[in-house]
PDB file of C-alpha atoms in Angstrom:
ATOM      1  CA  MET C  51      83.120 205.199  59.004  1.00 84.00           C
ATOM      2  CA  LYS C  52      79.910 203.155  58.704  1.00 93.00           C
ATOM      3  CA  TYR C  53      77.879 203.518  61.925  1.00 97.00           C
ATOM      4  CA  TYR C  54      75.371 200.842  62.979  1.00 98.00           C
ATOM      5  CA  GLN C  55      72.114 200.442  65.128  1.00 98.00           C
ATOM      6  CA  ALA C  56      72.447 199.941  68.846  1.00 98.00           C
ATOM      7  CA  GLU C  57      69.904 199.082  71.141  1.00 98.00           C
ATOM      8  CA  THR C  58      70.812 200.565  75.020  1.00 98.00           C
ATOM      9  CA  HIS C  59      68.178 200.133  76.782  1.00 98.00           C
ATOM     10  CA  CYS C  60      65.757 196.378  76.454  1.00 98.00           C
ATOM     11  CA  HIS C  61      64.376 193.620  79.730  1.00 98.00           C
ATOM     12  CA  THR C  62      64.429 189.984  79.608  1.00 98.00           C
ATOM     13  CA  SER C  63      61.771 187.876  81.111  1.00 98.00           C
ATOM     14  CA  GLU C  64      64.363 185.532  82.598  1.00 98.00           C
ATOM     15  CA  VAL C  65      64.993 188.076  84.728  1.00 98.00           C
ATOM     16  CA  SER C  66      62.931 191.289  84.613  1.00 98.00           C
ATOM     17  CA  PRO C  67      59.315 190.431  86.099  1.00 97.00           C
ATOM     18  CA  CYS C  68      57.983 193.473  83.804  1.00 96.00           C
ATOM     19  CA  SER C  69      58.856 191.907  80.702  1.00 97.00           C
ATOM     20  CA  ARG C  70      57.494 189.482  78.203  1.00 96.00           C
ATOM     21  CA  ILE C  71      59.651 188.323  76.338  1.00 97.00           C
ATOM     22  CA  PRO C  72      62.864 185.765  76.363  1.00 98.00           C
ATOM     23  CA  ALA C  73      66.228 186.584  76.102  1.00 98.00           C
ATOM     24  CA  GLN C  74      66.967 184.622  73.092  1.00 98.00           C
ATOM     25  CA  TYR C  75      63.646 185.902  71.085  1.00 98.00           C
ATOM     26  CA  LEU C  76      64.396 189.505  72.041  1.00 98.00           C
ATOM     27  CA  ALA C  77      67.860 189.046  70.730  1.00 98.00           C
ATOM     28  CA  ARG C  78      66.672 187.527  67.477  1.00 98.00           C
ATOM     29  CA  GLY C  79      64.100 190.377  66.969  1.00 98.00           C
ATOM     30  CA  TYR C  80      67.331 192.993  66.778  1.00 98.00           C
ATOM     31  CA  ALA C  81      69.078 190.389  64.831  1.00 98.00           C
ATOM     32  CA  ASP C  82      66.155 190.310  62.517  1.00 97.00           C
ATOM     33  CA  ALA C  83      65.953 194.235  62.799  1.00 97.00           C
ATOM     34  CA  GLY C  84      68.894 194.961  61.592  1.00 97.00           C
ATOM     35  CA  TYR C  85      70.908 196.233  64.892  1.00 98.00           C
ATOM     36  CA  ARG C  86      74.268 195.358  65.628  1.00 98.00           C
ATOM     37  CA  TYR C  87      74.500 195.913  69.226  1.00 98.00           C
ATOM     38  CA  MET C  88      71.961 195.109  72.196  1.00 98.00           C
ATOM     39  CA  ILE C  89      73.018 195.951  75.506  1.00 98.00           C
ATOM     40  CA  VAL C  90      70.701 193.845  78.289  1.00 98.00           C
ATOM     41  CA  THR C  91      69.404 196.405  81.096  1.00 98.00           C
ATOM     42  CA  ASP C  92      67.950 194.091  83.576  1.00 98.00           C
ATOM     43  CA  HIS C  93      66.164 195.628  86.728  1.00 98.00           C
ATOM     44  CA  TYR C  94      68.388 195.632  89.242  1.00 98.00           C
ATOM     45  CA  HIS C  95      65.914 195.739  91.898  1.00 98.00           C
ATOM     46  CA  PRO C  96      65.040 194.112  95.833  1.00 97.00           C
ATOM     47  CA  ILE C  97      61.906 192.432  93.509  1.00 97.00           C
ATOM     48  CA  VAL C  98      64.415 190.896  91.443  1.00 98.00           C
ATOM     49  CA  LEU C  99      67.252 190.081  93.461  1.00 98.00           C
ATOM     50  CA  GLU C 100      65.042 189.814  96.817  1.00 97.00           C
ATOM     51  CA  LYS C 101      62.198 187.882  95.406  1.00 96.00           C
ATOM     52  CA  PRO C 102      61.029 184.676  97.227  1.00 97.00           C
ATOM     53  CA  ASP C 103      62.504 182.360  95.045  1.00 95.00           C
ATOM     54  CA  LEU C 104      65.982 183.449  95.920  1.00 97.00           C
ATOM     55  CA  HIS C 105      65.457 183.130  99.667  1.00 96.00           C
ATOM     56  CA  GLY C 106      68.280 181.002 101.281  1.00 97.00           C
ATOM     57  CA  LYS C 107      70.712 182.034  98.293  1.00 98.00           C
ATOM     58  CA  SER C 108      74.042 183.488  98.298  1.00 98.00           C
ATOM     59  CA  TRP C 109      74.296 187.195  97.196  1.00 98.00           C
ATOM     60  CA  ALA C 110      76.707 185.627  94.644  1.00 98.00           C
ATOM     61  CA  GLU C 111      73.968 182.572  93.492  1.00 98.00           C
ATOM     62  CA  ARG C 112      71.565 186.137  93.207  1.00 98.00           C
ATOM     63  CA  ILE C 113      73.761 187.433  90.785  1.00 98.00           C
ATOM     64  CA  ASP C 114      73.980 184.949  88.648  1.00 98.00           C
ATOM     65  CA  TYR C 115      70.521 184.266  88.305  1.00 98.00           C
ATOM     66  CA  PHE C 116      70.722 188.110  87.807  1.00 98.00           C
ATOM     67  CA  TRP C 117      73.219 187.853  84.686  1.00 98.00           C
ATOM     68  CA  SER C 118      71.130 185.222  83.104  1.00 98.00           C
ATOM     69  CA  GLY C 119      69.478 187.542  80.890  1.00 98.00           C
ATOM     70  CA  TYR C 120      72.244 188.538  79.347  1.00 98.00           C
ATOM     71  CA  GLU C 121      74.021 185.108  79.224  1.00 98.00           C
ATOM     72  CA  ALA C 122      70.845 183.580  77.349  1.00 98.00           C
ATOM     73  CA  ALA C 123      70.668 186.398  74.554  1.00 98.00           C
ATOM     74  CA  LYS C 124      74.577 186.235  74.101  1.00 98.00           C
ATOM     75  CA  SER C 125      74.653 182.360  73.832  1.00 98.00           C
ATOM     76  CA  ALA C 126      71.698 182.818  71.611  1.00 98.00           C
ATOM     77  CA  MET C 127      73.517 184.901  69.211  1.00 98.00           C
ATOM     78  CA  GLU C 128      76.591 183.129  68.707  1.00 97.00           C
ATOM     79  CA  GLY C 129      77.866 182.920  65.365  1.00 96.00           C
ATOM     80  CA  THR C 130      75.862 185.478  63.890  1.00 97.00           C
ATOM     81  CA  ASP C 131      76.459 189.447  63.611  1.00 97.00           C
ATOM     82  CA  LEU C 132      74.774 191.018  66.626  1.00 98.00           C
ATOM     83  CA  VAL C 133      77.152 191.894  69.379  1.00 98.00           C
ATOM     84  CA  VAL C 134      75.492 191.668  73.014  1.00 98.00           C
ATOM     85  CA  LEU C 135      76.586 193.253  76.138  1.00 98.00           C
ATOM     86  CA  PRO C 136      76.014 193.450  79.430  1.00 98.00           C
ATOM     87  CA  ALA C 137      74.475 196.651  82.026  1.00 98.00           C
ATOM     88  CA  MET C 138      71.830 197.004  84.247  1.00 98.00           C
ATOM     89  CA  GLU C 139      69.089 199.559  85.560  1.00 98.00           C
ATOM     90  CA  VAL C 140      69.611 200.319  89.077  1.00 98.00           C
ATOM     91  CA  ALA C 141      66.624 201.737  91.260  1.00 97.00           C
ATOM     92  CA  LEU C 142      67.426 204.101  93.927  1.00 97.00           C
ATOM     93  CA  ASN C 143      64.877 205.760  96.360  1.00 95.00           C
ATOM     94  CA  ILE C 144      62.437 202.897  96.071  1.00 93.00           C
ATOM     95  CA  GLN C 145      58.805 204.146  97.273  1.00 88.00           C
ATOM     96  CA  GLU C 146      57.664 201.031  99.789  1.00 84.00           C
ATOM     97  CA  GLU C 147      54.111 201.518  98.468  1.00 81.00           C
ATOM     98  CA  SER C 148      54.653 201.831  95.104  1.00 83.00           C
ATOM     99  CA  GLY C 149      57.839 200.014  94.386  1.00 82.00           C
ATOM    100  CA  LEU C 150      58.863 202.389  92.076  1.00 86.00           C
ATOM    101  CA  GLY C 151      62.300 204.655  92.355  1.00 93.00           C
ATOM    102  CA  ASP C 152      64.215 206.507  90.601  1.00 95.00           C
ATOM    103  CA  ASP C 153      65.987 204.478  87.394  1.00 96.00           C
ATOM    104  CA  PHE C 154      69.788 204.614  86.881  1.00 98.00           C
ATOM    105  CA  LEU C 155      71.087 202.670  83.446  1.00 98.00           C
ATOM    106  CA  VAL C 156      74.892 201.745  84.446  1.00 98.00           C
ATOM    107  CA  TYR C 157      77.196 200.611  81.597  1.00 98.00           C
ATOM    108  CA  GLY C 158      80.705 198.834  82.045  1.00 98.00           C
ATOM    109  CA  VAL C 159      79.561 196.977  85.343  1.00 98.00           C
ATOM    110  CA  THR C 160      80.623 193.062  85.593  1.00 98.00           C
ATOM    111  CA  LYS C 161      79.800 190.319  87.211  1.00 98.00           C
ATOM    112  CA  GLU C 162      82.520 190.251  89.807  1.00 98.00           C
ATOM    113  CA  PHE C 163      81.841 193.650  90.789  1.00 98.00           C
ATOM    114  CA  LEU C 164      78.262 193.080  91.497  1.00 98.00           C
ATOM    115  CA  LYS C 165      79.017 189.937  93.826  1.00 98.00           C
ATOM    116  CA  ASP C 166      81.658 192.048  95.698  1.00 98.00           C
ATOM    117  CA  GLU C 167      79.115 195.130  96.128  1.00 98.00           C
ATOM    118  CA  PRO C 168      75.846 193.711  97.680  1.00 98.00           C
ATOM    119  CA  TYR C 169      72.787 195.679  97.579  1.00 98.00           C
ATOM    120  CA  LEU C 170      73.754 199.108  95.395  1.00 98.00           C
ATOM    121  CA  TYR C 171      69.911 199.824  95.561  1.00 98.00           C
ATOM    122  CA  ARG C 172      70.274 200.926  99.297  1.00 97.00           C
ATOM    123  CA  LEU C 173      72.794 203.703  98.322  1.00 98.00           C
ATOM    124  CA  GLY C 174      71.807 207.074  98.104  1.00 97.00           C
ATOM    125  CA  TYR C 175      72.276 209.121  94.866  1.00 97.00           C
ATOM    126  CA  GLU C 176      75.590 210.614  95.661  1.00 96.00           C
ATOM    127  CA  ALA C 177      77.019 207.372  96.948  1.00 97.00           C
ATOM    128  CA  PHE C 178      75.912 205.476  94.120  1.00 98.00           C
ATOM    129  CA  TYR C 179      77.390 207.740  91.872  1.00 98.00           C
ATOM    130  CA  LYS C 180      80.617 207.812  93.419  1.00 97.00           C
ATOM    131  CA  ARG C 181      80.999 204.106  93.733  1.00 98.00           C
ATOM    132  CA  MET C 182      80.209 203.859  90.141  1.00 98.00           C
ATOM    133  CA  HIS C 183      82.337 206.444  89.002  1.00 97.00           C
ATOM    134  CA  GLU C 184      85.325 204.976  90.690  1.00 97.00           C
ATOM    135  CA  ASN C 185      84.817 201.721  88.922  1.00 98.00           C
ATOM    136  CA  GLY C 186      85.227 203.544  85.577  1.00 98.00           C
ATOM    137  CA  PHE C 187      81.234 203.157  84.824  1.00 98.00           C
ATOM    138  CA  LEU C 188      78.734 205.168  82.939  1.00 98.00           C
ATOM    139  CA  VAL C 189      76.017 205.814  84.875  1.00 98.00           C
ATOM    140  CA  PHE C 190      72.356 207.632  82.940  1.00 98.00           C
ATOM    141  CA  GLN C 191      68.818 208.768  84.662  1.00 97.00           C
ATOM    142  CA  ALA C 192      66.581 206.390  82.726  1.00 96.00           C
ATOM    143  CA  HIS C 193      63.599 208.067  82.089  1.00 95.00           C
ATOM    144  CA  PRO C 194      63.863 210.924  84.193  1.00 93.00           C
ATOM    145  CA  TYR C 195      60.440 212.218  83.668  1.00 92.00           C
ATOM    146  CA  ARG C 196      58.194 209.510  83.672  1.00 88.00           C
ATOM    147  CA  TYR C 197      55.452 208.915  86.324  1.00 78.00           C
ATOM    148  CA  GLY C 198      55.509 212.699  87.073  1.00 80.00           C
ATOM    149  CA  ARG C 199      59.041 212.476  88.247  1.00 83.00           C
ATOM    150  CA  HIS C 200      61.933 214.845  87.634  1.00 88.00           C
ATOM    151  CA  PRO C 201      65.804 214.212  87.243  1.00 93.00           C
ATOM    152  CA  VAL C 202      67.784 214.038  90.460  1.00 94.00           C
ATOM    153  CA  GLU C 203      70.827 216.630  90.785  1.00 93.00           C
ATOM    154  CA  PRO C 204      73.103 216.240  87.785  1.00 94.00           C
ATOM    155  CA  VAL C 205      76.280 215.632  90.315  1.00 93.00           C
ATOM    156  CA  CYS C 206      74.928 212.064  90.812  1.00 95.00           C
ATOM    157  CA  TYR C 207      75.051 210.876  86.995  1.00 96.00           C
ATOM    158  CA  ASP C 208      76.738 211.374  83.398  1.00 97.00           C
ATOM    159  CA  GLY C 209      73.941 212.152  81.453  1.00 97.00           C
ATOM    160  CA  ILE C 210      70.342 211.017  80.958  1.00 97.00           C
ATOM    161  CA  GLU C 211      68.305 208.704  78.552  1.00 95.00           C
ATOM    162  CA  MET C 212      67.302 211.951  76.734  1.00 94.00           C
ATOM    163  CA  VAL C 213      64.803 209.593  74.391  1.00 92.00           C
ATOM    164  CA  ASN C 214      63.019 206.396  75.810  1.00 90.00           C
ATOM    165  CA  THR C 215      60.808 204.960  73.022  1.00 87.00           C
ATOM    166  CA  HIS C 216      58.610 202.749  75.062  1.00 83.00           C
ATOM    167  CA  PRO C 217      55.088 202.943  73.670  1.00 76.00           C
ATOM    168  CA  ARG C 218      52.765 202.189  76.722  1.00 84.00           C
ATOM    169  CA  HIS C 219      54.585 204.915  79.337  1.00 76.00           C
ATOM    170  CA  PHE C 220      54.575 209.044  78.475  1.00 73.00           C
ATOM    171  CA  SER C 221      58.080 209.471  79.233  1.00 77.00           C
ATOM    172  CA  ARG C 222      58.017 213.251  78.753  1.00 86.00           C
ATOM    173  CA  ASN C 223      60.824 213.289  76.169  1.00 81.00           C
ATOM    174  CA  ALA C 224      60.764 216.614  75.099  1.00 89.00           C
ATOM    175  CA  LEU C 225      61.554 218.000  78.929  1.00 94.00           C
ATOM    176  CA  ALA C 226      64.065 215.357  78.624  1.00 93.00           C
ATOM    177  CA  VAL C 227      65.608 217.205  75.736  1.00 92.00           C
ATOM    178  CA  GLU C 228      65.451 220.847  77.417  1.00 94.00           C
ATOM    179  CA  PHE C 229      67.247 219.287  80.727  1.00 95.00           C
ATOM    180  CA  ALA C 230      70.019 217.877  78.877  1.00 94.00           C
ATOM    181  CA  ALA C 231      70.528 220.794  77.141  1.00 94.00           C
ATOM    182  CA  ARG C 232      70.360 223.306  79.659  1.00 95.00           C
ATOM    183  CA  HIS C 233      72.850 221.255  81.647  1.00 96.00           C
ATOM    184  CA  ASP C 234      75.168 220.123  78.780  1.00 95.00           C
ATOM    185  CA  LEU C 235      74.823 215.919  79.596  1.00 97.00           C
ATOM    186  CA  LEU C 236      75.452 213.347  78.040  1.00 98.00           C
ATOM    187  CA  VAL C 237      72.487 211.685  76.614  1.00 98.00           C
ATOM    188  CA  ILE C 238      71.485 208.258  75.559  1.00 98.00           C
ATOM    189  CA  GLY C 239      68.471 206.631  74.031  1.00 96.00           C
ATOM    190  CA  GLY C 240      66.610 203.094  74.068  1.00 96.00           C
ATOM    191  CA  SER C 241      63.510 201.405  73.225  1.00 95.00           C
ATOM    192  CA  ASP C 242      62.967 200.101  76.824  1.00 94.00           C
ATOM    193  CA  ALA C 243      62.018 197.095  75.483  1.00 96.00           C
ATOM    194  CA  HIS C 244      59.862 194.558  77.569  1.00 94.00           C
ATOM    195  CA  GLY C 245      57.728 192.960  74.602  1.00 94.00           C
ATOM    196  CA  GLU C 246      57.851 191.831  70.862  1.00 94.00           C
ATOM    197  CA  GLU C 247      56.400 194.900  69.837  1.00 93.00           C
ATOM    198  CA  ASP C 248      58.894 197.031  71.100  1.00 93.00           C
ATOM    199  CA  ILE C 249      62.078 196.000  69.513  1.00 95.00           C
ATOM    200  CA  GLY C 250      63.931 198.408  67.445  1.00 93.00           C
ATOM    201  CA  ARG C 251      62.076 201.481  68.123  1.00 93.00           C
ATOM    202  CA  GLY C 252      65.165 203.382  69.525  1.00 95.00           C
ATOM    203  CA  GLY C 253      68.758 203.453  70.464  1.00 97.00           C
ATOM    204  CA  VAL C 254      71.808 204.955  69.241  1.00 98.00           C
ATOM    205  CA  MET C 255      74.293 204.563  66.179  1.00 98.00           C
ATOM    206  CA  LEU C 256      77.352 203.370  67.192  1.00 98.00           C
ATOM    207  CA  PRO C 257      80.578 202.286  64.754  1.00 97.00           C
ATOM    208  CA  ASP C 258      81.876 199.017  64.261  1.00 95.00           C
ATOM    209  CA  GLY C 259      84.526 197.342  66.488  1.00 96.00           C
ATOM    210  CA  ILE C 260      82.598 197.580  70.100  1.00 98.00           C
ATOM    211  CA  ALA C 261      83.125 194.415  71.226  1.00 98.00           C
ATOM    212  CA  SER C 262      82.854 194.763  75.144  1.00 98.00           C
ATOM    213  CA  ALA C 263      80.632 197.052  77.734  1.00 98.00           C
ATOM    214  CA  GLN C 264      84.172 198.792  78.680  1.00 98.00           C
ATOM    215  CA  ASP C 265      84.657 199.375  74.577  1.00 98.00           C
ATOM    216  CA  PHE C 266      81.077 201.112  74.698  1.00 98.00           C
ATOM    217  CA  VAL C 267      82.054 202.965  77.922  1.00 98.00           C
ATOM    218  CA  GLN C 268      85.136 204.463  76.190  1.00 98.00           C
ATOM    219  CA  TYR C 269      83.692 205.409  73.035  1.00 98.00           C
ATOM    220  CA  TYR C 270      81.038 207.736  75.186  1.00 98.00           C
ATOM    221  CA  LYS C 271      84.284 209.012  77.205  1.00 97.00           C
ATOM    222  CA  GLU C 272      86.220 209.762  73.867  1.00 98.00           C
ATOM    223  CA  ASN C 273      83.192 210.904  71.544  1.00 97.00           C
ATOM    224  CA  GLY C 274      80.766 212.419  73.459  1.00 97.00           C
ATOM    225  CA  SER C 275      77.081 211.473  72.675  1.00 97.00           C
ATOM    226  CA  PRO C 276      76.204 209.424  69.423  1.00 97.00           C
ATOM    227  CA  GLU C 277      73.438 209.928  67.065  1.00 96.00           C
ATOM    228  CA  LEU C 278      69.944 208.811  68.870  1.00 97.00           C
ATOM    229  CA  ILE C 279      67.500 206.590  67.058  1.00 93.00           C
ATOM    230  CA  VAL C 280      64.300 208.454  67.329  1.00 86.00           C
ATOM    231  CA  THR C 281      60.808 206.874  66.137  1.00 80.00           C
ATOM    232  CA  PHE C 282      57.775 208.958  65.460  1.00 59.00           C
ATOM    233  CA  GLY C 283      56.075 210.601  68.361  1.00 59.00           C
ATOM    234  CA  ALA C 284      58.679 209.746  71.037  1.00 58.00           C
TER     235      ALA C 284
END
């Protein structure tokens, strides 16, 4: 069976304010780098969903906006071999002063679910994971050692992002490797791309035939953690 490069963690400038690259250029960059899959994980955070531009908008309209980065990337890649899938990076336990929280990558989520379940970032860790688990989604704590933070209790997720290859953050991946091994967790890797220079630095290897976010979740559930893509220095 042949395996292909898959990006599991990237952000579009249409939605994530920290990203500097529009969805179409992000997707084109991954296609040019030879990737078969790109999973868009824009930030599900109050700075996105409660920003002043969205005041007066319904929650459904806010989710339409949140989903727009993924939709733009998918539309740009129609007729190509790059499969673009949706996901999200949710912040929990957000600190008022810094705006930082513990980030979780969620795979399998749908626009319809997000419209029916508002303000997920207001939930506690266990309540959040229970809601995700009940709906069949897969949850990984993203870059658990970045900013001097540490993983939350493993009962609150399925696994951790063991290798985050973002070049401008010190994610302390070696500590994540040790933690994942100690707790026998599922693992994932991603570039955490926010700009052109971040494209293709990480990810996982997946077989052909994954056509939906639900297929991605099912692959993990049936096969466990895939081979990770690791760039030098990560």
